[in-house]
PDB file of C-alpha atoms in Angstrom:
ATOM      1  CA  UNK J  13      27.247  14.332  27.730  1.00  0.00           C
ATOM      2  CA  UNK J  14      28.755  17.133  25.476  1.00  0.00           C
ATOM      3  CA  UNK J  15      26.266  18.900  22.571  1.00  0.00           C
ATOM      4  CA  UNK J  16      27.911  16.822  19.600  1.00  0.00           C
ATOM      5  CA  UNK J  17      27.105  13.619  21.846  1.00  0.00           C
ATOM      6  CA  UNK J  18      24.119  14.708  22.472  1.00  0.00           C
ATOM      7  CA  UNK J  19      23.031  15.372  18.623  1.00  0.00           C
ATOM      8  CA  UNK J  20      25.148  12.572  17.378  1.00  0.00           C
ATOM      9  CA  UNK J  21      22.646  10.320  19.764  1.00  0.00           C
ATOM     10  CA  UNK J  22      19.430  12.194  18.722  1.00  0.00           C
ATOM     11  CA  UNK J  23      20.456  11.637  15.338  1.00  0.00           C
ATOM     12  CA  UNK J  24      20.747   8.115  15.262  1.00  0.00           C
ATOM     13  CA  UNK J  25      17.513   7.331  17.300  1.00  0.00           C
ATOM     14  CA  UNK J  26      15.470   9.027  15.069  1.00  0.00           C
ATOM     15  CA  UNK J  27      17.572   7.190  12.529  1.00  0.00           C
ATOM     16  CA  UNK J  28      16.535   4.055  13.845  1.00  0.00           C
ATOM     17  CA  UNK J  29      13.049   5.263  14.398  1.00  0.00           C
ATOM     18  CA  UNK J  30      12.647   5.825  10.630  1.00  0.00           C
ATOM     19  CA  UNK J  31      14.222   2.502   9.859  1.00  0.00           C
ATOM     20  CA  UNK J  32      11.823   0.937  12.146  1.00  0.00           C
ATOM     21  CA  UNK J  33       9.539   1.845  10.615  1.00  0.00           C
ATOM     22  CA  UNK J  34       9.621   1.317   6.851  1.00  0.00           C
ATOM     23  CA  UNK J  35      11.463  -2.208   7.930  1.00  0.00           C
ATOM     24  CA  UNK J  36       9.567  -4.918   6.272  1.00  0.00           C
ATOM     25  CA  UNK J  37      10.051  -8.426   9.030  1.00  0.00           C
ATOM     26  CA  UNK J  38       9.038 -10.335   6.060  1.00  0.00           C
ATOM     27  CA  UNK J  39      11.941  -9.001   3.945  1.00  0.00           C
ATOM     28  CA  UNK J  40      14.198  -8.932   7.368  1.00  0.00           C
ATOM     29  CA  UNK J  41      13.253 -12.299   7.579  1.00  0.00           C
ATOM     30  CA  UNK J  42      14.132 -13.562   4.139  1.00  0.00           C
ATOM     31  CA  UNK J  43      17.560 -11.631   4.478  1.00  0.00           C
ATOM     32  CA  UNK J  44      18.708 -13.206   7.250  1.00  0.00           C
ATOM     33  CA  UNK J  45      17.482 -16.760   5.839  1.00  0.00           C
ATOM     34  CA  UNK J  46      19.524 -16.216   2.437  1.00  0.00           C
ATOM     35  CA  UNK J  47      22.453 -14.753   4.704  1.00  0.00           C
ATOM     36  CA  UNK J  48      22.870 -18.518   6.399  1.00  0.00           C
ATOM     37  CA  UNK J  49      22.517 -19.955   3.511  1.00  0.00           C
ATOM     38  CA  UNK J  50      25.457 -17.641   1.881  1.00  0.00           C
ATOM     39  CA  UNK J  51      27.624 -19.187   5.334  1.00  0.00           C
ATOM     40  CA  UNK J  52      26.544 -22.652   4.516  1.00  0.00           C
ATOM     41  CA  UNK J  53      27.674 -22.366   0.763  1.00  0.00           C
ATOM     42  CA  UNK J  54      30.949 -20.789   2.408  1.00  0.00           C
ATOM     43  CA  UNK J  55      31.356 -24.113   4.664  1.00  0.00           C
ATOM     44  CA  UNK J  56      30.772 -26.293   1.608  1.00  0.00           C
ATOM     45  CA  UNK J  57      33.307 -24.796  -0.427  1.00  0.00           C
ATOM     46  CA  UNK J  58      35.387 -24.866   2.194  1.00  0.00           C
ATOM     47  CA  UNK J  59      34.806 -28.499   3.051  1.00  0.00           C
ATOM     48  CA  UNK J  60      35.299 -28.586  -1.052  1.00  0.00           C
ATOM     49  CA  UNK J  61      38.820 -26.643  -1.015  1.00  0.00           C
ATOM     50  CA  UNK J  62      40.115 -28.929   2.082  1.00  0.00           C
ATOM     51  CA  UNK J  63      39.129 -32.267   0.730  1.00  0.00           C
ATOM     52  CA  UNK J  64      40.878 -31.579  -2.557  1.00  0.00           C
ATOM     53  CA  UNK J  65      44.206 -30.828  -0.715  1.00  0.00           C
ATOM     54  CA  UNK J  66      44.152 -33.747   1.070  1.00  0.00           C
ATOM     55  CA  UNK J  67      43.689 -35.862  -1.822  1.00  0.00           C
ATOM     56  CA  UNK J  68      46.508 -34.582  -3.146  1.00  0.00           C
ATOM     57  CA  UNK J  69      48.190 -35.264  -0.526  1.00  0.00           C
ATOM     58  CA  UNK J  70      47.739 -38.541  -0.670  1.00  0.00           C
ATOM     59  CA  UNK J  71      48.649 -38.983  -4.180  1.00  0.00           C
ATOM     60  CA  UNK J  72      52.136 -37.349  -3.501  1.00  0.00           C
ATOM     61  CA  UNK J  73      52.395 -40.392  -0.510  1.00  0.00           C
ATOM     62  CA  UNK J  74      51.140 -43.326  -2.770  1.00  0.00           C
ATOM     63  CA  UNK J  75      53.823 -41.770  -5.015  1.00  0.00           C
ATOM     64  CA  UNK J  76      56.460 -41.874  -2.620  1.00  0.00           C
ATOM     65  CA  UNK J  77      55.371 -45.266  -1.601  1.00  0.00           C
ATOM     66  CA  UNK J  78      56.132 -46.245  -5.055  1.00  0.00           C
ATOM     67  CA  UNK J  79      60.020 -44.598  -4.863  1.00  0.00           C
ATOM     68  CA  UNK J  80      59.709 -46.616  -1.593  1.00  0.00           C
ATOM     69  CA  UNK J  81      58.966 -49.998  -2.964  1.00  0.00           C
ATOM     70  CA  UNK J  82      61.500 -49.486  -5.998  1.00  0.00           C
ATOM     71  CA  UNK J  83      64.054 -48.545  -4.242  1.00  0.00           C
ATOM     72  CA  UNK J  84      64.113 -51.555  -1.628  1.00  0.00           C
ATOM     73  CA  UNK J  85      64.004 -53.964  -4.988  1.00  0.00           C
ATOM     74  CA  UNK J  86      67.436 -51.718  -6.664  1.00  0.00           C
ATOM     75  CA  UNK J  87      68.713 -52.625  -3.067  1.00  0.00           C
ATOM     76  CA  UNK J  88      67.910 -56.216  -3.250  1.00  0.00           C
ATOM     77  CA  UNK J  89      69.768 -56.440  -6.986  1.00  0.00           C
ATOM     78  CA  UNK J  90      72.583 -54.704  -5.812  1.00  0.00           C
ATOM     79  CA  UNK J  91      73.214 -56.874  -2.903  1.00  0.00           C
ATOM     80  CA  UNK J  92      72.830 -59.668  -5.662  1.00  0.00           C
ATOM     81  CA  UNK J  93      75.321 -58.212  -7.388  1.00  0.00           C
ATOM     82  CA  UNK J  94      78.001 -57.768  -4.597  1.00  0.00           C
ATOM     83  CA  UNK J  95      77.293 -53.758  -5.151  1.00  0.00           C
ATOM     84  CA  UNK J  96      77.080 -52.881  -1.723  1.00  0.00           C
ATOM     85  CA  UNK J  97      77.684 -49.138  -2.496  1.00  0.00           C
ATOM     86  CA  UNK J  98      74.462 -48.917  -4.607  1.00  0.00           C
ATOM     87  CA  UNK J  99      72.560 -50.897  -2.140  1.00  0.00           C
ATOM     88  CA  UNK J 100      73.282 -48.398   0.247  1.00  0.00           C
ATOM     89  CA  UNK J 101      72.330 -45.344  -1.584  1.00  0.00           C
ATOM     90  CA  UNK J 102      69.083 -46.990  -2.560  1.00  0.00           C
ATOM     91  CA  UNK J 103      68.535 -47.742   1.057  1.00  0.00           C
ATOM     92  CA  UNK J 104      69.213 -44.185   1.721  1.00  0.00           C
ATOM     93  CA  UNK J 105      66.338 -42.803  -0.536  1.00  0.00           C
ATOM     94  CA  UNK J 106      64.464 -45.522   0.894  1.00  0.00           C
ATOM     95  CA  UNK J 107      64.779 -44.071   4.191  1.00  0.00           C
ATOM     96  CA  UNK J 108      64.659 -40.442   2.925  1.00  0.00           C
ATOM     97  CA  UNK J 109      60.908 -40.953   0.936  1.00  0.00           C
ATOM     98  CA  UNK J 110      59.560 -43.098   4.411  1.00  0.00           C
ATOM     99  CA  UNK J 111      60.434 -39.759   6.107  1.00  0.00           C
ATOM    100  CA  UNK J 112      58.464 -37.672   3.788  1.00  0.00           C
ATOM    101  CA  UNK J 113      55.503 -40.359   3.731  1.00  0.00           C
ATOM    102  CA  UNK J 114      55.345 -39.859   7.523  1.00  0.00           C
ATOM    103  CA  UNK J 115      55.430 -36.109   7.579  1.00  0.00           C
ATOM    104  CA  UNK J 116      52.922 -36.323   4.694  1.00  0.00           C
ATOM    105  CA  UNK J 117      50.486 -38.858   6.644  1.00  0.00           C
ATOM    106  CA  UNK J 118      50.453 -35.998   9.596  1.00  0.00           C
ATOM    107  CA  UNK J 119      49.864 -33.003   7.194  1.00  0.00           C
ATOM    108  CA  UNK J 120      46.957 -35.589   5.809  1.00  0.00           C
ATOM    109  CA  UNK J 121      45.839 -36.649   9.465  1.00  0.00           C
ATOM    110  CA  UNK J 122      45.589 -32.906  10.392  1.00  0.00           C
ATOM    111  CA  UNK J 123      43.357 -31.843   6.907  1.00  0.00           C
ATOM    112  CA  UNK J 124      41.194 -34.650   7.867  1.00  0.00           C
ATOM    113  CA  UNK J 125      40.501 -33.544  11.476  1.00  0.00           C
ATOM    114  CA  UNK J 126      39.696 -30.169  10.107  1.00  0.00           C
ATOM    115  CA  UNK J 127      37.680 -31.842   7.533  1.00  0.00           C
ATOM    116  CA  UNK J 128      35.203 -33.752  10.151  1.00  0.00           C
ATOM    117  CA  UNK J 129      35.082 -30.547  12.010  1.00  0.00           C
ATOM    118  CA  UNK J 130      33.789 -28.311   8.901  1.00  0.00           C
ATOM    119  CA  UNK J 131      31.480 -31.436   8.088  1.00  0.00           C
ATOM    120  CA  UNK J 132      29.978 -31.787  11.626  1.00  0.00           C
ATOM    121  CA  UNK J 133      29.702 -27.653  11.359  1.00  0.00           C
ATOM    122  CA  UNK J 134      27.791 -28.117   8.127  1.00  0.00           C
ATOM    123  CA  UNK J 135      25.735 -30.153   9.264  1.00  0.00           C
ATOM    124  CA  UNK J 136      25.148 -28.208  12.776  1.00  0.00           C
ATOM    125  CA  UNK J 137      24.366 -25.069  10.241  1.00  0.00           C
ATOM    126  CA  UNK J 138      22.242 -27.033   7.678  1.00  0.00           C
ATOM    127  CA  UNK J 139      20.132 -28.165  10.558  1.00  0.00           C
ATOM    128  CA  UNK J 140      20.059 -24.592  12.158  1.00  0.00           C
ATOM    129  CA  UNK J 141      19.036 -23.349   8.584  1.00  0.00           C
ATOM    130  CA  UNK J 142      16.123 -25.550   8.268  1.00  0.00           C
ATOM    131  CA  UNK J 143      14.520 -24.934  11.663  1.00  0.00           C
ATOM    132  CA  UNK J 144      15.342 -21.097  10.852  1.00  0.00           C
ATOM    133  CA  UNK J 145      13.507 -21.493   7.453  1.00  0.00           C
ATOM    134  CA  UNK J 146      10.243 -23.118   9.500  1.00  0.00           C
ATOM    135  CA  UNK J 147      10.409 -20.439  12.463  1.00  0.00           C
ATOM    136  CA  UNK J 148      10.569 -17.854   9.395  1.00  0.00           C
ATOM    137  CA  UNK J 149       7.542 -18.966   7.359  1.00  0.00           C
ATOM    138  CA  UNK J 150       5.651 -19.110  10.587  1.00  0.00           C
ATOM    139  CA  UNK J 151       6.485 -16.020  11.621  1.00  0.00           C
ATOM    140  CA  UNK J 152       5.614 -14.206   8.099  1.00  0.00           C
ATOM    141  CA  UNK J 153       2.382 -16.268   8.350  1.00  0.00           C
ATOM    142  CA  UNK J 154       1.652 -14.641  11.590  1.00  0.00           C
ATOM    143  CA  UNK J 155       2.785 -11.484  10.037  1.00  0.00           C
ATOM    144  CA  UNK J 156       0.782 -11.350   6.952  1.00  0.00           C
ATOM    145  CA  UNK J 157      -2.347 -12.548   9.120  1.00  0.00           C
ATOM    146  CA  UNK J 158      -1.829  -9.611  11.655  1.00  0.00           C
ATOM    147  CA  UNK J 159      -1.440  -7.462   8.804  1.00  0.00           C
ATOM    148  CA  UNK J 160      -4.507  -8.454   7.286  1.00  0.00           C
ATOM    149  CA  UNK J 161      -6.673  -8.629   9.978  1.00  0.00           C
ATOM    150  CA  UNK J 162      -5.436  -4.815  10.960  1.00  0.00           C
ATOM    151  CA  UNK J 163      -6.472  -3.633   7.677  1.00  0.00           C
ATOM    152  CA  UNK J 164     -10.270  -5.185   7.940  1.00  0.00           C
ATOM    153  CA  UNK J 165     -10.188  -4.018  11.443  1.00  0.00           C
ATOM    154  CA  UNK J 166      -9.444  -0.503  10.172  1.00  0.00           C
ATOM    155  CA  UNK J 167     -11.895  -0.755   7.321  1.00  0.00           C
ATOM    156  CA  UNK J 168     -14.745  -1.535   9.598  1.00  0.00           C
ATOM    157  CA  UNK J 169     -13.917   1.100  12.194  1.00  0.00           C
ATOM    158  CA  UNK J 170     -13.115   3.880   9.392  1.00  0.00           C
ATOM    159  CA  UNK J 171      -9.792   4.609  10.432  1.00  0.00           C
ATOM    160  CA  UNK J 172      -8.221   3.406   7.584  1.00  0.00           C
ATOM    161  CA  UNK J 173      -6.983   6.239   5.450  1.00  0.00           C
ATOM    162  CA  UNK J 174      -8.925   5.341   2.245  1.00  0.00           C
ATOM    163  CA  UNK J 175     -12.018   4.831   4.678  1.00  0.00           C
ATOM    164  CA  UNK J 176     -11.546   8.682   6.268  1.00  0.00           C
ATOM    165  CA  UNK J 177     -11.297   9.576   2.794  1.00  0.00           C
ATOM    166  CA  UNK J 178     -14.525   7.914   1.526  1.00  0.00           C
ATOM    167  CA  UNK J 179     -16.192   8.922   4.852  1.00  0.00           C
ATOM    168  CA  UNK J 180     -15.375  12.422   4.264  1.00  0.00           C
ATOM    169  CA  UNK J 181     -16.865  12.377   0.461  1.00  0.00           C
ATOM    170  CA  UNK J 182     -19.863  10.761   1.626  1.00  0.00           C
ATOM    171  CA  UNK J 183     -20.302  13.311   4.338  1.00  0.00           C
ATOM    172  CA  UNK J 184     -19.654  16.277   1.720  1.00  0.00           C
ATOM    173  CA  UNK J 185     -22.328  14.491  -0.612  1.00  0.00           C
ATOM    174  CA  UNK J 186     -24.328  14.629   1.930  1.00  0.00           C
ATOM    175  CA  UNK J 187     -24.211  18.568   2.493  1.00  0.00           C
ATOM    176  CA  UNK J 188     -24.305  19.738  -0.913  1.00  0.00           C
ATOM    177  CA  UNK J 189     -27.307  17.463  -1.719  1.00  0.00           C
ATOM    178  CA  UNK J 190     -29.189  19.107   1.538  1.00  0.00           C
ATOM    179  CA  UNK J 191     -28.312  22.340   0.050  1.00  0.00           C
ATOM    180  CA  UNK J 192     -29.501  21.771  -3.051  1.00  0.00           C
ATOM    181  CA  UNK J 193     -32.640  20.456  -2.069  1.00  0.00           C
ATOM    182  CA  UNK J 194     -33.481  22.941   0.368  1.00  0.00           C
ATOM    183  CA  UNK J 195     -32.835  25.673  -2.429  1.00  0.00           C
ATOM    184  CA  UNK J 196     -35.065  23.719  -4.775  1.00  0.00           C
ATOM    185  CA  UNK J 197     -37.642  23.749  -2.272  1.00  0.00           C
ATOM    186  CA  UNK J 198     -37.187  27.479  -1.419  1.00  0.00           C
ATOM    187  CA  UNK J 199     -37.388  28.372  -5.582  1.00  0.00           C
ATOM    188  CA  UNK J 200     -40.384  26.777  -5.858  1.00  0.00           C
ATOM    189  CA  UNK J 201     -42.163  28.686  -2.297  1.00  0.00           C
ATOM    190  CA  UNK J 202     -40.870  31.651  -4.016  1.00  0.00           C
ATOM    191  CA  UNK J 203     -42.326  30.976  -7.922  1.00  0.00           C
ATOM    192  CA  UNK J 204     -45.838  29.797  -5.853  1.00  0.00           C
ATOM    193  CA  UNK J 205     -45.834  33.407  -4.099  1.00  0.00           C
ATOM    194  CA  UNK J 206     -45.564  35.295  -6.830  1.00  0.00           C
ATOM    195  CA  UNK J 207     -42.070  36.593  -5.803  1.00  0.00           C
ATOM    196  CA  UNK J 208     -40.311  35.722  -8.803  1.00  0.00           C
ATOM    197  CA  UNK J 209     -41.728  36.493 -12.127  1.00  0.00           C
ATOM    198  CA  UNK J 210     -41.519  33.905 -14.930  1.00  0.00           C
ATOM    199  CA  UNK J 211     -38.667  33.849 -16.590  1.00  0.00           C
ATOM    200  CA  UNK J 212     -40.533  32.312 -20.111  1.00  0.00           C
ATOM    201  CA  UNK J 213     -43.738  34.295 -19.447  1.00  0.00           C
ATOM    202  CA  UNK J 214     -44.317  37.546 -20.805  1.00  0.00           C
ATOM    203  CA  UNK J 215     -46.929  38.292 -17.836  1.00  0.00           C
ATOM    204  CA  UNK J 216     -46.064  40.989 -15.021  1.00  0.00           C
ATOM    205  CA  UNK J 217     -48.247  41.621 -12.055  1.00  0.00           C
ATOM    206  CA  UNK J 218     -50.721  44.104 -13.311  1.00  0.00           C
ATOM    207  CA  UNK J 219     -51.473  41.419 -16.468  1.00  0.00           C
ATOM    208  CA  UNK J 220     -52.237  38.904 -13.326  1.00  0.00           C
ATOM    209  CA  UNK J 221     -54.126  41.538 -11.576  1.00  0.00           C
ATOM    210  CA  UNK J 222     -56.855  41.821 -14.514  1.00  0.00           C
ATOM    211  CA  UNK J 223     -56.714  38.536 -15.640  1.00  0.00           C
ATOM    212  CA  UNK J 224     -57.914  37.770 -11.628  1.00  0.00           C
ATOM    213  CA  UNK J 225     -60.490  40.653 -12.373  1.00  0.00           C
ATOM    214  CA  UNK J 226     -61.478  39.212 -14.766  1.00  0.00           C
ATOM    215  CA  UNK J 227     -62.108  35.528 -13.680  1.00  0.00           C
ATOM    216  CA  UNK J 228     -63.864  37.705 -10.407  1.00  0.00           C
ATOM    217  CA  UNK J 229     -66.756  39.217 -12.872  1.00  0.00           C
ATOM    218  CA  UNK J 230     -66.994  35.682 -14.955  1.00  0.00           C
ATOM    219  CA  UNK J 231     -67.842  34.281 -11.115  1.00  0.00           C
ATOM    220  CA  UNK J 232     -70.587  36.940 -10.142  1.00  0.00           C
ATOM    221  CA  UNK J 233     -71.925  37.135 -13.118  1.00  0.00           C
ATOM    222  CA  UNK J 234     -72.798  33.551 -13.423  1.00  0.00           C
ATOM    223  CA  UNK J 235     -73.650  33.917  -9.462  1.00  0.00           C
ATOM    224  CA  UNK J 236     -76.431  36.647 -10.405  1.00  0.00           C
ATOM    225  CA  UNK J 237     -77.479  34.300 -13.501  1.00  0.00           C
ATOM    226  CA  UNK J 238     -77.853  31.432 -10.741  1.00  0.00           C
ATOM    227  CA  UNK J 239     -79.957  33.502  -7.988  1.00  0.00           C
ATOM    228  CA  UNK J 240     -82.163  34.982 -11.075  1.00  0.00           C
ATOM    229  CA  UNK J 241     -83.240  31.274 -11.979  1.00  0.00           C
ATOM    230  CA  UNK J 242     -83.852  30.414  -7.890  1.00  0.00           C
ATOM    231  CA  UNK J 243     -86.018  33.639  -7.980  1.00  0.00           C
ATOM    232  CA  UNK J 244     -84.366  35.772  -5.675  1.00  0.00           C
ATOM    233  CA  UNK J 245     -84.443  39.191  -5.619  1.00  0.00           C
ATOM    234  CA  UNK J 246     -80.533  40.760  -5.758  1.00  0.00           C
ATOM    235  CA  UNK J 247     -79.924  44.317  -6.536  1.00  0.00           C
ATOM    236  CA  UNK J 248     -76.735  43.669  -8.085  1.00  0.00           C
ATOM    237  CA  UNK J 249     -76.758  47.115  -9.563  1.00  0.00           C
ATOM    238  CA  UNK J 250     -77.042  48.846  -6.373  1.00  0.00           C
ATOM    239  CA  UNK J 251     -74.671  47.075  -4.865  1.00  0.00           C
ATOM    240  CA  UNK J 252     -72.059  47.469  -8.010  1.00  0.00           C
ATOM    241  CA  UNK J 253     -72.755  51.212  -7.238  1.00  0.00           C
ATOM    242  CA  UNK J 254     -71.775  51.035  -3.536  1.00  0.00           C
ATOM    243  CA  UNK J 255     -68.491  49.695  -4.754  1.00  0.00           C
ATOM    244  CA  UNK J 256     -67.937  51.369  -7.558  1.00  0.00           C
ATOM    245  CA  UNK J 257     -68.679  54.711  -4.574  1.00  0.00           C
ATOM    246  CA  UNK J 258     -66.412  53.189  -2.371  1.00  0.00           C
ATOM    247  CA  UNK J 259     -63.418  52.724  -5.016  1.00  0.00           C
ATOM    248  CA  UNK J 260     -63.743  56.124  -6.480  1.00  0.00           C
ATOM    249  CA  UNK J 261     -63.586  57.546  -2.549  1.00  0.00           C
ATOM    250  CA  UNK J 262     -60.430  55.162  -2.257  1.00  0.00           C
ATOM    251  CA  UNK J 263     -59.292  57.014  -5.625  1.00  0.00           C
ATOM    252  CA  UNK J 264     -60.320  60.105  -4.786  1.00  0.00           C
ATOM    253  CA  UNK J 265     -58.429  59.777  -1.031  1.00  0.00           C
ATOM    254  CA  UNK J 266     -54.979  59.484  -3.092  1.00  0.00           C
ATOM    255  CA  UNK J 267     -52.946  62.123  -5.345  1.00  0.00           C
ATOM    256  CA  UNK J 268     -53.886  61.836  -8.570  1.00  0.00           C
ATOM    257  CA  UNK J 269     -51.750  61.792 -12.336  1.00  0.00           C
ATOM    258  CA  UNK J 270     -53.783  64.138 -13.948  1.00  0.00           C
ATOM    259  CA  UNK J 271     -51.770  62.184 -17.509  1.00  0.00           C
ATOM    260  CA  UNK J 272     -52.954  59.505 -16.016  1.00  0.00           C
ATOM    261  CA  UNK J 273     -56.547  60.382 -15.160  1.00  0.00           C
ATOM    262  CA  UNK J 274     -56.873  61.764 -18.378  1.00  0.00           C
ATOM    263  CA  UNK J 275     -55.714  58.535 -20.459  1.00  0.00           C
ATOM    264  CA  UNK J 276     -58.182  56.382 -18.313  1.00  0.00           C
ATOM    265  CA  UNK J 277     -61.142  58.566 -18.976  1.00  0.00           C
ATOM    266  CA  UNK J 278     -60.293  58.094 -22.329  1.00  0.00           C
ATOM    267  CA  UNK J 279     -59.743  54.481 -22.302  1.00  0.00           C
ATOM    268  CA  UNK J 280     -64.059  54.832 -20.246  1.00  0.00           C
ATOM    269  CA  UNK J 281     -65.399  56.618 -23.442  1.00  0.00           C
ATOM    270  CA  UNK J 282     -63.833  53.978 -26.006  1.00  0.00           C
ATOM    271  CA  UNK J 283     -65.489  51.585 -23.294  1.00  0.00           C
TER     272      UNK J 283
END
């Protein structure tokens, strides 16, 4: 096989392969059906076209029967009238139309044979049509159910394309809702810890830092007021001394702003 056979081949199988495959057996189907249906309309005319012929025919012989019939009577008068010669010419015409009338009863014996053989075809063809027109419904039936029952099977299995396509949204719904909710959970870990500062609060760690002081002297305050009314003896003073000691060594342990120190001894005396 040469290299244009070869292509020319390749060519027209994957010709065929594409018409394959858009082909539509329901429209194939209902091509074919309207295509014997054209060749029955064809036999009918034709059965039409042949019938009208032979009726003409036949009028041209029941014409020529007539010549027949008159001439034989001008023969008849002219023998009554001793006219021989005229009796003899109408006897020749007599002859002459009985010769046509036979060669038109064969040309009208041969239109009917063709007739009864386009009639019997018709009918072979009409019959043939009809069975084809059953075989075809059933067959798109079948079709149409097969088709159906492949898309629900397709459907339920997800392997339809509008299912892979739904599947796929779900499944990215999915994600981005797991993301969001895990970063809503990890905002508010953060906002609990302190890690983020409020973003309509004016407050910034050292405001926290006293207000917890704060609350801290509230508590042992009213803690002292409480073991005062039991009756127990606490030496709250000596013990703010040991910590107030042990802060000022804590101070004392790390370089000091001597700005600094000098704006918070201030801030003591207005105290």
């Amino acid at each position: 096989m040469g290299i244009l056979s070869r292509a020319s081949y390749i060519v027209r199988s994957k010709v065929n392969s594409v018409l394959n495959r858009a082909e539509d057996p329901n429209e194939t189907l209902d091509y074919s059906y309207e295509q014997m249906r054209d060749q029955l309309q064809e036999v009918k005319q034709g059965i039409a076209d042949l019938t009208t012929q032979k009726k003409r025919l036949e009028i041209q012989k029941r014409r020529l029967e007539e010549n027949v019939e008159k001439h034989n009577e001008q023969a008849r008068e002219a023998v009554r009238q001793d006219r021989d010669d005229l009796a003899r010419e109408a006897l020749e015409k007599k002859k002459s139309k009985m010769n046509e009338i036979e060669d038109l009863e064969a040309q009208i014996a041969d239109l009917q044979e063709s007739q009864d053989r386009l009639v019997e075809k018709k009918e072979e063809l009409q019959s043939q049509i009809e069975e084809f027109r059953t075989k075809k419904e059933t067959l798109k039936a079948r079709h149409d159910a097969a088709e159906a029952e492949t898309r629900v099977s397709e459907a339920m299995t997800g392997a339809g394309d509008e299912m892979a396509d739904v599947t796929r949204a779900i499944e990215r719904s999915e994600e981005r809702t797991e993301e969001m909710e895990a970063r809503a959970e990890a905002m508010d870990e953060l906002e609990e810890s302190g890690a983020f500062e409020s973003a309509l609060s004016d407050e910034d760690r050292i405001d926290r830092e006293l207000e917890q002081g704060r609350t801290d002297t509230e508590v042992e305050s009213e803690l002292a007021t409480l073991k005062g009314e039991l009756g127990e003896d606490v030496d709250s003073n000596g013990a703010d001394t040991d910590a107030d000691e042990s802060s000022s060594e804590e101070t004392e342990s790390e370089p000091a702003d001597p700005e600094i120190e000098s704006e918070l001894e201030e801030l003591r005396d207005e105290e």
